[in-house]
Amino acid sequence: MSPRRNRPKDAGSSGRSGGEDPSDRYGGWQSTESWRGEEWSVRHVAGASAQGKTYRCPGCDQLIPSGVPHVVAWPEHSGVDERRHWHKACWNAKDRRTSRVQRSRNAPRF
């Protein structure tokens, strides 16, 4: 028997190459989806790249804790300034949700 390889066969000594897809940096992939008559860029973010950060999901108005995999989406026409971080389940259920999320009286406004 030969010893087990710990590295992929095509991995170089430097690790990452300069020609990689930038979405790999965030641990996920990017796609385009149509929603409400607009094209949205959707990026899946791995939990490891979200360490130390919390976000508020616009779908359920709950916090996305640090280190939890989630989705980042923004309308293509407005650019990344309009990015919103969603739970994966909330993004998948966005068409089944009501248009207005009701907050409690003492909920923080973000």
PDB file of N, CA and C in Angstrom:
ATOM      1  N   MET A   1       0.827  -1.191   0.000  1.00  0.00           N
ATOM      2  CA  MET A   1       0.000   0.000   0.000  1.00  0.00           C
ATOM      3  C   MET A   1       0.866   1.248   0.000  1.00  0.00           C
ATOM      4  N   SER A   2       0.413   2.231  -0.720  1.00  0.00           N
ATOM      5  CA  SER A   2       1.137   3.498  -0.730  1.00  0.00           C
ATOM      6  C   SER A   2       0.495   4.448   0.284  1.00  0.00           C
ATOM      7  N   PRO A   3       1.266   5.421   0.771  1.00  0.00           N
ATOM      8  CA  PRO A   3       0.712   6.362   1.751  1.00  0.00           C
ATOM      9  C   PRO A   3      -0.362   7.251   1.119  1.00  0.00           C
ATOM     10  N   ARG A   4      -1.249   7.742   1.951  1.00  0.00           N
ATOM     11  CA  ARG A   4      -2.341   8.600   1.494  1.00  0.00           C
ATOM     12  C   ARG A   4      -1.814   9.985   1.126  1.00  0.00           C
ATOM     13  N   ARG A   5      -2.331  10.535   0.033  1.00  0.00           N
ATOM     14  CA  ARG A   5      -1.955  11.892  -0.376  1.00  0.00           C
ATOM     15  C   ARG A   5      -2.786  12.895   0.406  1.00  0.00           C
ATOM     16  N   ASN A   6      -2.160  13.936   0.904  1.00  0.00           N
ATOM     17  CA  ASN A   6      -2.871  14.973   1.650  1.00  0.00           C
ATOM     18  C   ASN A   6      -3.198  16.191   0.799  1.00  0.00           C
ATOM     19  N   ARG A   7      -2.644  16.237  -0.397  1.00  0.00           N
ATOM     20  CA  ARG A   7      -2.900  17.370  -1.287  1.00  0.00           C
ATOM     21  C   ARG A   7      -3.518  16.883  -2.583  1.00  0.00           C
ATOM     22  N   PRO A   8      -4.378  17.732  -3.195  1.00  0.00           N
ATOM     23  CA  PRO A   8      -4.878  17.361  -4.522  1.00  0.00           C
ATOM     24  C   PRO A   8      -3.727  17.244  -5.508  1.00  0.00           C
ATOM     25  N   LYS A   9      -3.899  16.454  -6.531  1.00  0.00           N
ATOM     26  CA  LYS A   9      -2.833  16.201  -7.491  1.00  0.00           C
ATOM     27  C   LYS A   9      -2.340  17.455  -8.193  1.00  0.00           C
ATOM     28  N   ASP A  10      -3.250  18.409  -8.483  1.00  0.00           N
ATOM     29  CA  ASP A  10      -2.837  19.584  -9.241  1.00  0.00           C
ATOM     30  C   ASP A  10      -2.512  20.797  -8.376  1.00  0.00           C
ATOM     31  N   ALA A  11      -2.406  20.630  -7.068  1.00  0.00           N
ATOM     32  CA  ALA A  11      -2.100  21.779  -6.203  1.00  0.00           C
ATOM     33  C   ALA A  11      -0.627  22.127  -6.312  1.00  0.00           C
ATOM     34  N   GLY A  12      -0.358  23.395  -6.517  1.00  0.00           N
ATOM     35  CA  GLY A  12       1.018  23.856  -6.607  1.00  0.00           C
ATOM     36  C   GLY A  12       1.568  24.158  -5.224  1.00  0.00           C
ATOM     37  N   SER A  13       2.802  24.589  -5.168  1.00  0.00           N
ATOM     38  CA  SER A  13       3.419  24.883  -3.877  1.00  0.00           C
ATOM     39  C   SER A  13       2.904  26.189  -3.289  1.00  0.00           C
ATOM     40  N   SER A  14       2.376  27.098  -4.111  1.00  0.00           N
ATOM     41  CA  SER A  14       1.928  28.389  -3.609  1.00  0.00           C
ATOM     42  C   SER A  14       0.492  28.366  -3.107  1.00  0.00           C
ATOM     43  N   GLY A  15      -0.247  27.304  -3.341  1.00  0.00           N
ATOM     44  CA  GLY A  15      -1.633  27.263  -2.899  1.00  0.00           C
ATOM     45  C   GLY A  15      -2.555  27.834  -3.948  1.00  0.00           C
ATOM     46  N   ARG A  16      -2.908  29.128  -3.834  1.00  0.00           N
ATOM     47  CA  ARG A  16      -3.831  29.758  -4.773  1.00  0.00           C
ATOM     48  C   ARG A  16      -3.083  30.411  -5.912  1.00  0.00           C
ATOM     49  N   SER A  17      -3.668  30.360  -7.066  1.00  0.00           N
ATOM     50  CA  SER A  17      -3.072  31.037  -8.213  1.00  0.00           C
ATOM     51  C   SER A  17      -3.804  32.341  -8.474  1.00  0.00           C
ATOM     52  N   GLY A  18      -3.198  33.251  -9.199  1.00  0.00           N
ATOM     53  CA  GLY A  18      -3.794  34.549  -9.459  1.00  0.00           C
ATOM     54  C   GLY A  18      -4.963  34.496 -10.408  1.00  0.00           C
ATOM     55  N   GLY A  19      -5.127  33.417 -11.176  1.00  0.00           N
ATOM     56  CA  GLY A  19      -6.183  33.350 -12.155  1.00  0.00           C
ATOM     57  C   GLY A  19      -7.456  32.688 -11.674  1.00  0.00           C
ATOM     58  N   GLU A  20      -7.605  32.497 -10.371  1.00  0.00           N
ATOM     59  CA  GLU A  20      -8.796  31.830  -9.862  1.00  0.00           C
ATOM     60  C   GLU A  20      -9.994  32.759  -9.871  1.00  0.00           C
ATOM     61  N   ASP A  21     -11.162  32.168  -9.815  1.00  0.00           N
ATOM     62  CA  ASP A  21     -12.409  32.908  -9.737  1.00  0.00           C
ATOM     63  C   ASP A  21     -12.471  33.639  -8.397  1.00  0.00           C
ATOM     64  N   PRO A  22     -12.764  34.953  -8.379  1.00  0.00           N
ATOM     65  CA  PRO A  22     -12.800  35.684  -7.120  1.00  0.00           C
ATOM     66  C   PRO A  22     -13.870  35.177  -6.165  1.00  0.00           C
ATOM     67  N   SER A  23     -14.927  34.562  -6.666  1.00  0.00           N
ATOM     68  CA  SER A  23     -15.961  34.057  -5.761  1.00  0.00           C
ATOM     69  C   SER A  23     -15.446  32.897  -4.927  1.00  0.00           C
ATOM     70  N   ASP A  24     -14.365  32.209  -5.385  1.00  0.00           N
ATOM     71  CA  ASP A  24     -13.763  31.151  -4.589  1.00  0.00           C
ATOM     72  C   ASP A  24     -13.199  31.697  -3.286  1.00  0.00           C
ATOM     73  N   ARG A  25     -12.815  32.941  -3.293  1.00  0.00           N
ATOM     74  CA  ARG A  25     -12.254  33.571  -2.104  1.00  0.00           C
ATOM     75  C   ARG A  25     -13.239  33.531  -0.946  1.00  0.00           C
ATOM     76  N   TYR A  26     -14.527  33.574  -1.243  1.00  0.00           N
ATOM     77  CA  TYR A  26     -15.552  33.589  -0.214  1.00  0.00           C
ATOM     78  C   TYR A  26     -16.100  32.197   0.078  1.00  0.00           C
ATOM     79  N   GLY A  27     -15.553  31.199  -0.545  1.00  0.00           N
ATOM     80  CA  GLY A  27     -15.943  29.837  -0.261  1.00  0.00           C
ATOM     81  C   GLY A  27     -17.200  29.388  -0.970  1.00  0.00           C
ATOM     82  N   GLY A  28     -17.650  30.093  -1.976  1.00  0.00           N
ATOM     83  CA  GLY A  28     -18.875  29.705  -2.653  1.00  0.00           C
ATOM     84  C   GLY A  28     -18.825  30.020  -4.123  1.00  0.00           C
ATOM     85  N   TRP A  29     -19.991  30.003  -4.743  1.00  0.00           N
ATOM     86  CA  TRP A  29     -20.058  30.298  -6.164  1.00  0.00           C
ATOM     87  C   TRP A  29     -21.060  31.404  -6.378  1.00  0.00           C
ATOM     88  N   GLN A  30     -20.968  32.060  -7.517  1.00  0.00           N
ATOM     89  CA  GLN A  30     -21.859  33.168  -7.836  1.00  0.00           C
ATOM     90  C   GLN A  30     -22.690  32.806  -9.043  1.00  0.00           C
ATOM     91  N   SER A  31     -23.963  33.193  -9.004  1.00  0.00           N
ATOM     92  CA  SER A  31     -24.860  32.949 -10.119  1.00  0.00           C
ATOM     93  C   SER A  31     -25.771  34.160 -10.292  1.00  0.00           C
ATOM     94  N   THR A  32     -26.596  34.118 -11.323  1.00  0.00           N
ATOM     95  CA  THR A  32     -27.567  35.171 -11.581  1.00  0.00           C
ATOM     96  C   THR A  32     -28.956  34.568 -11.541  1.00  0.00           C
ATOM     97  N   GLU A  33     -29.867  35.221 -10.803  1.00  0.00           N
ATOM     98  CA  GLU A  33     -31.254  34.761 -10.702  1.00  0.00           C
ATOM     99  C   GLU A  33     -32.185  35.917 -11.006  1.00  0.00           C
ATOM    100  N   SER A  34     -33.368  35.590 -11.485  1.00  0.00           N
ATOM    101  CA  SER A  34     -34.376  36.590 -11.761  1.00  0.00           C
ATOM    102  C   SER A  34     -35.383  36.601 -10.616  1.00  0.00           C
ATOM    103  N   TRP A  35     -35.667  37.804 -10.083  1.00  0.00           N
ATOM    104  CA  TRP A  35     -36.630  37.944  -8.990  1.00  0.00           C
ATOM    105  C   TRP A  35     -37.252  39.323  -9.074  1.00  0.00           C
ATOM    106  N   ARG A  36     -38.573  39.370  -9.016  1.00  0.00           N
ATOM    107  CA  ARG A  36     -39.339  40.621  -9.098  1.00  0.00           C
ATOM    108  C   ARG A  36     -39.001  41.413 -10.357  1.00  0.00           C
ATOM    109  N   GLY A  37     -38.798  40.713 -11.449  1.00  0.00           N
ATOM    110  CA  GLY A  37     -38.531  41.370 -12.718  1.00  0.00           C
ATOM    111  C   GLY A  37     -37.133  41.938 -12.861  1.00  0.00           C
ATOM    112  N   GLU A  38     -36.233  41.615 -11.933  1.00  0.00           N
ATOM    113  CA  GLU A  38     -34.858  42.103 -11.994  1.00  0.00           C
ATOM    114  C   GLU A  38     -33.901  40.923 -12.003  1.00  0.00           C
ATOM    115  N   GLU A  39     -32.711  41.160 -12.502  1.00  0.00           N
ATOM    116  CA  GLU A  39     -31.645  40.166 -12.428  1.00  0.00           C
ATOM    117  C   GLU A  39     -30.844  40.425 -11.153  1.00  0.00           C
ATOM    118  N   TRP A  40     -30.629  39.384 -10.364  1.00  0.00           N
ATOM    119  CA  TRP A  40     -29.905  39.488  -9.105  1.00  0.00           C
ATOM    120  C   TRP A  40     -28.643  38.640  -9.165  1.00  0.00           C
ATOM    121  N   SER A  41     -27.547  39.181  -8.681  1.00  0.00           N
ATOM    122  CA  SER A  41     -26.327  38.401  -8.491  1.00  0.00           C
ATOM    123  C   SER A  41     -26.431  37.742  -7.128  1.00  0.00           C
ATOM    124  N   VAL A  42     -26.187  36.456  -7.083  1.00  0.00           N
ATOM    125  CA  VAL A  42     -26.327  35.690  -5.846  1.00  0.00           C
ATOM    126  C   VAL A  42     -25.018  34.964  -5.595  1.00  0.00           C
ATOM    127  N   ARG A  43     -24.446  35.183  -4.439  1.00  0.00           N
ATOM    128  CA  ARG A  43     -23.191  34.524  -4.067  1.00  0.00           C
ATOM    129  C   ARG A  43     -23.418  33.706  -2.802  1.00  0.00           C
ATOM    130  N   HIS A  44     -23.020  32.462  -2.846  1.00  0.00           N
ATOM    131  CA  HIS A  44     -23.112  31.582  -1.689  1.00  0.00           C
ATOM    132  C   HIS A  44     -21.831  31.728  -0.883  1.00  0.00           C
ATOM    133  N   VAL A  45     -21.967  32.036   0.406  1.00  0.00           N
ATOM    134  CA  VAL A  45     -20.821  32.302   1.266  1.00  0.00           C
ATOM    135  C   VAL A  45     -20.670  31.164   2.260  1.00  0.00           C
ATOM    136  N   ALA A  46     -19.459  30.615   2.342  1.00  0.00           N
ATOM    137  CA  ALA A  46     -19.174  29.561   3.312  1.00  0.00           C
ATOM    138  C   ALA A  46     -19.092  30.166   4.708  1.00  0.00           C
ATOM    139  N   GLY A  47     -19.379  29.383   5.697  1.00  0.00           N
ATOM    140  CA  GLY A  47     -19.347  29.869   7.070  1.00  0.00           C
ATOM    141  C   GLY A  47     -17.970  30.317   7.515  1.00  0.00           C
ATOM    142  N   ALA A  48     -16.929  29.668   7.005  1.00  0.00           N
ATOM    143  CA  ALA A  48     -15.566  30.011   7.421  1.00  0.00           C
ATOM    144  C   ALA A  48     -15.186  31.432   7.014  1.00  0.00           C
ATOM    145  N   SER A  49     -15.733  31.929   5.911  1.00  0.00           N
ATOM    146  CA  SER A  49     -15.387  33.282   5.483  1.00  0.00           C
ATOM    147  C   SER A  49     -16.288  34.326   6.142  1.00  0.00           C
ATOM    148  N   ALA A  50     -17.216  33.903   6.977  1.00  0.00           N
ATOM    149  CA  ALA A  50     -18.095  34.840   7.682  1.00  0.00           C
ATOM    150  C   ALA A  50     -17.792  34.852   9.178  1.00  0.00           C
ATOM    151  N   GLN A  51     -16.591  34.452   9.558  1.00  0.00           N
ATOM    152  CA  GLN A  51     -16.209  34.427  10.974  1.00  0.00           C
ATOM    153  C   GLN A  51     -16.102  35.849  11.514  1.00  0.00           C
ATOM    154  N   GLY A  52     -16.636  36.073  12.707  1.00  0.00           N
ATOM    155  CA  GLY A  52     -16.528  37.371  13.355  1.00  0.00           C
ATOM    156  C   GLY A  52     -17.503  38.413  12.850  1.00  0.00           C
ATOM    157  N   LYS A  53     -18.436  38.042  11.988  1.00  0.00           N
ATOM    158  CA  LYS A  53     -19.384  39.004  11.424  1.00  0.00           C
ATOM    159  C   LYS A  53     -20.802  38.492  11.640  1.00  0.00           C
ATOM    160  N   THR A  54     -21.705  39.390  11.928  1.00  0.00           N
ATOM    161  CA  THR A  54     -23.122  39.040  11.995  1.00  0.00           C
ATOM    162  C   THR A  54     -23.872  39.952  11.029  1.00  0.00           C
ATOM    163  N   TYR A  55     -24.945  39.434  10.454  1.00  0.00           N
ATOM    164  CA  TYR A  55     -25.753  40.176   9.495  1.00  0.00           C
ATOM    165  C   TYR A  55     -27.215  39.981   9.844  1.00  0.00           C
ATOM    166  N   ARG A  56     -28.064  40.891   9.393  1.00  0.00           N
ATOM    167  CA  ARG A  56     -29.506  40.756   9.587  1.00  0.00           C
ATOM    168  C   ARG A  56     -30.133  40.352   8.265  1.00  0.00           C
ATOM    169  N   CYS A  57     -30.855  39.230   8.286  1.00  0.00           N
ATOM    170  CA  CYS A  57     -31.499  38.696   7.094  1.00  0.00           C
ATOM    171  C   CYS A  57     -32.750  39.522   6.779  1.00  0.00           C
ATOM    172  N   PRO A  58     -32.882  40.051   5.560  1.00  0.00           N
ATOM    173  CA  PRO A  58     -34.081  40.816   5.223  1.00  0.00           C
ATOM    174  C   PRO A  58     -35.319  39.939   5.047  1.00  0.00           C
ATOM    175  N   GLY A  59     -35.137  38.639   4.906  1.00  0.00           N
ATOM    176  CA  GLY A  59     -36.282  37.751   4.724  1.00  0.00           C
ATOM    177  C   GLY A  59     -37.040  37.487   6.005  1.00  0.00           C
ATOM    178  N   CYS A  60     -36.306  37.277   7.113  1.00  0.00           N
ATOM    179  CA  CYS A  60     -36.954  36.938   8.382  1.00  0.00           C
ATOM    180  C   CYS A  60     -36.667  37.957   9.466  1.00  0.00           C
ATOM    181  N   ASP A  61     -35.815  38.940   9.183  1.00  0.00           N
ATOM    182  CA  ASP A  61     -35.430  39.988  10.120  1.00  0.00           C
ATOM    183  C   ASP A  61     -34.723  39.429  11.363  1.00  0.00           C
ATOM    184  N   GLN A  62     -34.053  38.287  11.218  1.00  0.00           N
ATOM    185  CA  GLN A  62     -33.287  37.692  12.308  1.00  0.00           C
ATOM    186  C   GLN A  62     -31.800  37.811  11.989  1.00  0.00           C
ATOM    187  N   LEU A  63     -30.974  37.696  13.036  1.00  0.00           N
ATOM    188  CA  LEU A  63     -29.531  37.775  12.823  1.00  0.00           C
ATOM    189  C   LEU A  63     -28.995  36.485  12.227  1.00  0.00           C
ATOM    190  N   ILE A  64     -28.016  36.617  11.349  1.00  0.00           N
ATOM    191  CA  ILE A  64     -27.253  35.490  10.837  1.00  0.00           C
ATOM    192  C   ILE A  64     -25.987  35.457  11.679  1.00  0.00           C
ATOM    193  N   PRO A  65     -25.835  34.468  12.552  1.00  0.00           N
ATOM    194  CA  PRO A  65     -24.682  34.451  13.451  1.00  0.00           C
ATOM    195  C   PRO A  65     -23.361  34.282  12.709  1.00  0.00           C
ATOM    196  N   SER A  66     -22.305  34.601  13.394  1.00  0.00           N
ATOM    197  CA  SER A  66     -20.960  34.460  12.851  1.00  0.00           C
ATOM    198  C   SER A  66     -20.672  33.009  12.490  1.00  0.00           C
ATOM    199  N   GLY A  67     -20.068  32.804  11.336  1.00  0.00           N
ATOM    200  CA  GLY A  67     -19.652  31.476  10.925  1.00  0.00           C
ATOM    201  C   GLY A  67     -20.726  30.614  10.298  1.00  0.00           C
ATOM    202  N   VAL A  68     -21.904  31.161  10.034  1.00  0.00           N
ATOM    203  CA  VAL A  68     -22.996  30.390   9.432  1.00  0.00           C
ATOM    204  C   VAL A  68     -23.001  30.603   7.921  1.00  0.00           C
ATOM    205  N   PRO A  69     -23.022  29.529   7.124  1.00  0.00           N
ATOM    206  CA  PRO A  69     -23.113  29.698   5.666  1.00  0.00           C
ATOM    207  C   PRO A  69     -24.414  30.419   5.296  1.00  0.00           C
ATOM    208  N   HIS A  70     -24.349  31.316   4.311  1.00  0.00           N
ATOM    209  CA  HIS A  70     -25.533  32.068   3.914  1.00  0.00           C
ATOM    210  C   HIS A  70     -25.372  32.529   2.471  1.00  0.00           C
ATOM    211  N   VAL A  71     -26.296  33.373   2.021  1.00  0.00           N
ATOM    212  CA  VAL A  71     -26.335  33.858   0.647  1.00  0.00           C
ATOM    213  C   VAL A  71     -26.243  35.376   0.667  1.00  0.00           C
ATOM    214  N   VAL A  72     -25.473  35.932  -0.250  1.00  0.00           N
ATOM    215  CA  VAL A  72     -25.416  37.381  -0.436  1.00  0.00           C
ATOM    216  C   VAL A  72     -26.012  37.679  -1.806  1.00  0.00           C
ATOM    217  N   ALA A  73     -26.992  38.588  -1.854  1.00  0.00           N
ATOM    218  CA  ALA A  73     -27.676  38.892  -3.112  1.00  0.00           C
ATOM    219  C   ALA A  73     -27.783  40.404  -3.285  1.00  0.00           C
ATOM    220  N   TRP A  74     -27.693  40.844  -4.551  1.00  0.00           N
ATOM    221  CA  TRP A  74     -27.867  42.256  -4.862  1.00  0.00           C
ATOM    222  C   TRP A  74     -28.361  42.378  -6.293  1.00  0.00           C
ATOM    223  N   PRO A  75     -29.164  43.432  -6.575  1.00  0.00           N
ATOM    224  CA  PRO A  75     -29.617  43.655  -7.951  1.00  0.00           C
ATOM    225  C   PRO A  75     -28.435  44.006  -8.839  1.00  0.00           C
ATOM    226  N   GLU A  76     -28.378  43.428 -10.030  1.00  0.00           N
ATOM    227  CA  GLU A  76     -27.237  43.656 -10.919  1.00  0.00           C
ATOM    228  C   GLU A  76     -27.129  45.107 -11.366  1.00  0.00           C
ATOM    229  N   HIS A  77     -28.252  45.799 -11.505  1.00  0.00           N
ATOM    230  CA  HIS A  77     -28.211  47.177 -11.998  1.00  0.00           C
ATOM    231  C   HIS A  77     -27.661  48.150 -10.963  1.00  0.00           C
ATOM    232  N   SER A  78     -27.712  47.804  -9.676  1.00  0.00           N
ATOM    233  CA  SER A  78     -27.275  48.751  -8.650  1.00  0.00           C
ATOM    234  C   SER A  78     -25.875  48.471  -8.127  1.00  0.00           C
ATOM    235  N   GLY A  79     -25.341  47.305  -8.345  1.00  0.00           N
ATOM    236  CA  GLY A  79     -23.989  46.999  -7.895  1.00  0.00           C
ATOM    237  C   GLY A  79     -23.943  46.472  -6.476  1.00  0.00           C
ATOM    238  N   VAL A  80     -22.725  46.290  -5.990  1.00  0.00           N
ATOM    239  CA  VAL A  80     -22.543  45.628  -4.703  1.00  0.00           C
ATOM    240  C   VAL A  80     -22.875  46.510  -3.505  1.00  0.00           C
ATOM    241  N   ASP A  81     -23.143  47.791  -3.713  1.00  0.00           N
ATOM    242  CA  ASP A  81     -23.531  48.648  -2.596  1.00  0.00           C
ATOM    243  C   ASP A  81     -24.876  48.238  -2.009  1.00  0.00           C
ATOM    244  N   GLU A  82     -25.678  47.536  -2.770  1.00  0.00           N
ATOM    245  CA  GLU A  82     -27.009  47.099  -2.327  1.00  0.00           C
ATOM    246  C   GLU A  82     -27.008  45.645  -1.857  1.00  0.00           C
ATOM    247  N   ARG A  83     -25.846  45.099  -1.511  1.00  0.00           N
ATOM    248  CA  ARG A  83     -25.766  43.700  -1.060  1.00  0.00           C
ATOM    249  C   ARG A  83     -26.577  43.490   0.200  1.00  0.00           C
ATOM    250  N   ARG A  84     -27.241  42.348   0.254  1.00  0.00           N
ATOM    251  CA  ARG A  84     -27.973  41.936   1.449  1.00  0.00           C
ATOM    252  C   ARG A  84     -27.623  40.485   1.733  1.00  0.00           C
ATOM    253  N   HIS A  85     -27.441  40.176   2.994  1.00  0.00           N
ATOM    254  CA  HIS A  85     -27.087  38.826   3.429  1.00  0.00           C
ATOM    255  C   HIS A  85     -28.365  38.114   3.881  1.00  0.00           C
ATOM    256  N   TRP A  86     -28.641  36.956   3.295  1.00  0.00           N
ATOM    257  CA  TRP A  86     -29.858  36.193   3.547  1.00  0.00           C
ATOM    258  C   TRP A  86     -29.494  34.811   4.086  1.00  0.00           C
ATOM    259  N   HIS A  87     -30.354  34.254   4.950  1.00  0.00           N
ATOM    260  CA  HIS A  87     -30.262  32.822   5.236  1.00  0.00           C
ATOM    261  C   HIS A  87     -30.561  32.095   3.926  1.00  0.00           C
ATOM    262  N   LYS A  88     -29.955  30.948   3.712  1.00  0.00           N
ATOM    263  CA  LYS A  88     -30.218  30.206   2.471  1.00  0.00           C
ATOM    264  C   LYS A  88     -31.693  29.851   2.351  1.00  0.00           C
ATOM    265  N   ALA A  89     -32.318  29.424   3.450  1.00  0.00           N
ATOM    266  CA  ALA A  89     -33.732  29.055   3.411  1.00  0.00           C
ATOM    267  C   ALA A  89     -34.617  30.264   3.120  1.00  0.00           C
ATOM    268  N   CYS A  90     -34.271  31.417   3.665  1.00  0.00           N
ATOM    269  CA  CYS A  90     -35.055  32.634   3.412  1.00  0.00           C
ATOM    270  C   CYS A  90     -34.946  33.064   1.948  1.00  0.00           C
ATOM    271  N   TRP A  91     -33.753  32.972   1.377  1.00  0.00           N
ATOM    272  CA  TRP A  91     -33.589  33.318  -0.037  1.00  0.00           C
ATOM    273  C   TRP A  91     -34.394  32.363  -0.909  1.00  0.00           C
ATOM    274  N   ASN A  92     -34.380  31.075  -0.592  1.00  0.00           N
ATOM    275  CA  ASN A  92     -35.130  30.097  -1.386  1.00  0.00           C
ATOM    276  C   ASN A  92     -36.634  30.285  -1.242  1.00  0.00           C
ATOM    277  N   ALA A  93     -37.084  30.839  -0.112  1.00  0.00           N
ATOM    278  CA  ALA A  93     -38.514  31.026   0.147  1.00  0.00           C
ATOM    279  C   ALA A  93     -38.973  32.461  -0.109  1.00  0.00           C
ATOM    280  N   LYS A  94     -38.154  33.274  -0.753  1.00  0.00           N
ATOM    281  CA  LYS A  94     -38.475  34.694  -0.917  1.00  0.00           C
ATOM    282  C   LYS A  94     -39.773  34.934  -1.672  1.00  0.00           C
ATOM    283  N   ASP A  95     -40.143  34.037  -2.583  1.00  0.00           N
ATOM    284  CA  ASP A  95     -41.389  34.212  -3.329  1.00  0.00           C
ATOM    285  C   ASP A  95     -42.616  33.830  -2.515  1.00  0.00           C
ATOM    286  N   ARG A  96     -42.431  33.071  -1.467  1.00  0.00           N
ATOM    287  CA  ARG A  96     -43.554  32.648  -0.630  1.00  0.00           C
ATOM    288  C   ARG A  96     -43.755  33.546   0.579  1.00  0.00           C
ATOM    289  N   ARG A  97     -42.892  34.513   0.771  1.00  0.00           N
ATOM    290  CA  ARG A  97     -42.989  35.407   1.933  1.00  0.00           C
ATOM    291  C   ARG A  97     -43.841  36.623   1.593  1.00  0.00           C
ATOM    292  N   THR A  98     -44.357  37.260   2.633  1.00  0.00           N
ATOM    293  CA  THR A  98     -45.100  38.494   2.416  1.00  0.00           C
ATOM    294  C   THR A  98     -44.122  39.610   2.086  1.00  0.00           C
ATOM    295  N   SER A  99     -44.617  40.688   1.522  1.00  0.00           N
ATOM    296  CA  SER A  99     -43.737  41.779   1.115  1.00  0.00           C
ATOM    297  C   SER A  99     -43.308  42.646   2.291  1.00  0.00           C
ATOM    298  N   ARG A 100     -43.982  42.556   3.420  1.00  0.00           N
ATOM    299  CA  ARG A 100     -43.664  43.430   4.558  1.00  0.00           C
ATOM    300  C   ARG A 100     -43.441  42.586   5.799  1.00  0.00           C
ATOM    301  N   VAL A 101     -42.249  42.650   6.368  1.00  0.00           N
ATOM    302  CA  VAL A 101     -41.956  41.951   7.611  1.00  0.00           C
ATOM    303  C   VAL A 101     -42.284  42.898   8.754  1.00  0.00           C
ATOM    304  N   GLN A 102     -43.129  42.465   9.672  1.00  0.00           N
ATOM    305  CA  GLN A 102     -43.509  43.292  10.808  1.00  0.00           C
ATOM    306  C   GLN A 102     -42.495  43.114  11.936  1.00  0.00           C
ATOM    307  N   ARG A 103     -41.986  44.213  12.445  1.00  0.00           N
ATOM    308  CA  ARG A 103     -41.052  44.172  13.552  1.00  0.00           C
ATOM    309  C   ARG A 103     -41.785  44.458  14.850  1.00  0.00           C
ATOM    310  N   SER A 104     -41.238  43.927  15.923  1.00  0.00           N
ATOM    311  CA  SER A 104     -41.815  44.275  17.220  1.00  0.00           C
ATOM    312  C   SER A 104     -41.461  45.715  17.549  1.00  0.00           C
ATOM    313  N   ARG A 105     -42.096  46.261  18.533  1.00  0.00           N
ATOM    314  CA  ARG A 105     -41.919  47.667  18.857  1.00  0.00           C
ATOM    315  C   ARG A 105     -40.469  47.990  19.281  1.00  0.00           C
ATOM    316  N   ASN A 106     -39.833  47.056  19.980  1.00  0.00           N
ATOM    317  CA  ASN A 106     -38.494  47.317  20.476  1.00  0.00           C
ATOM    318  C   ASN A 106     -37.386  46.664  19.647  1.00  0.00           C
ATOM    319  N   ALA A 107     -37.702  46.210  18.451  1.00  0.00           N
ATOM    320  CA  ALA A 107     -36.687  45.571  17.587  1.00  0.00           C
ATOM    321  C   ALA A 107     -35.738  46.637  17.041  1.00  0.00           C
ATOM    322  N   PRO A 108     -34.463  46.305  16.937  1.00  0.00           N
ATOM    323  CA  PRO A 108     -33.521  47.298  16.374  1.00  0.00           C
ATOM    324  C   PRO A 108     -33.794  47.523  14.902  1.00  0.00           C
ATOM    325  N   ARG A 109     -33.583  48.728  14.443  1.00  0.00           N
ATOM    326  CA  ARG A 109     -33.792  49.096  13.045  1.00  0.00           C
ATOM    327  C   ARG A 109     -32.434  49.159  12.351  1.00  0.00           C
ATOM    328  N   PHE A 110     -32.222  48.282  11.383  1.00  0.00           N
ATOM    329  CA  PHE A 110     -30.947  48.260  10.670  1.00  0.00           C
ATOM    330  C   PHE A 110     -31.165  48.693   9.242  1.00  0.00           C
TER     331      PHE A 110
END
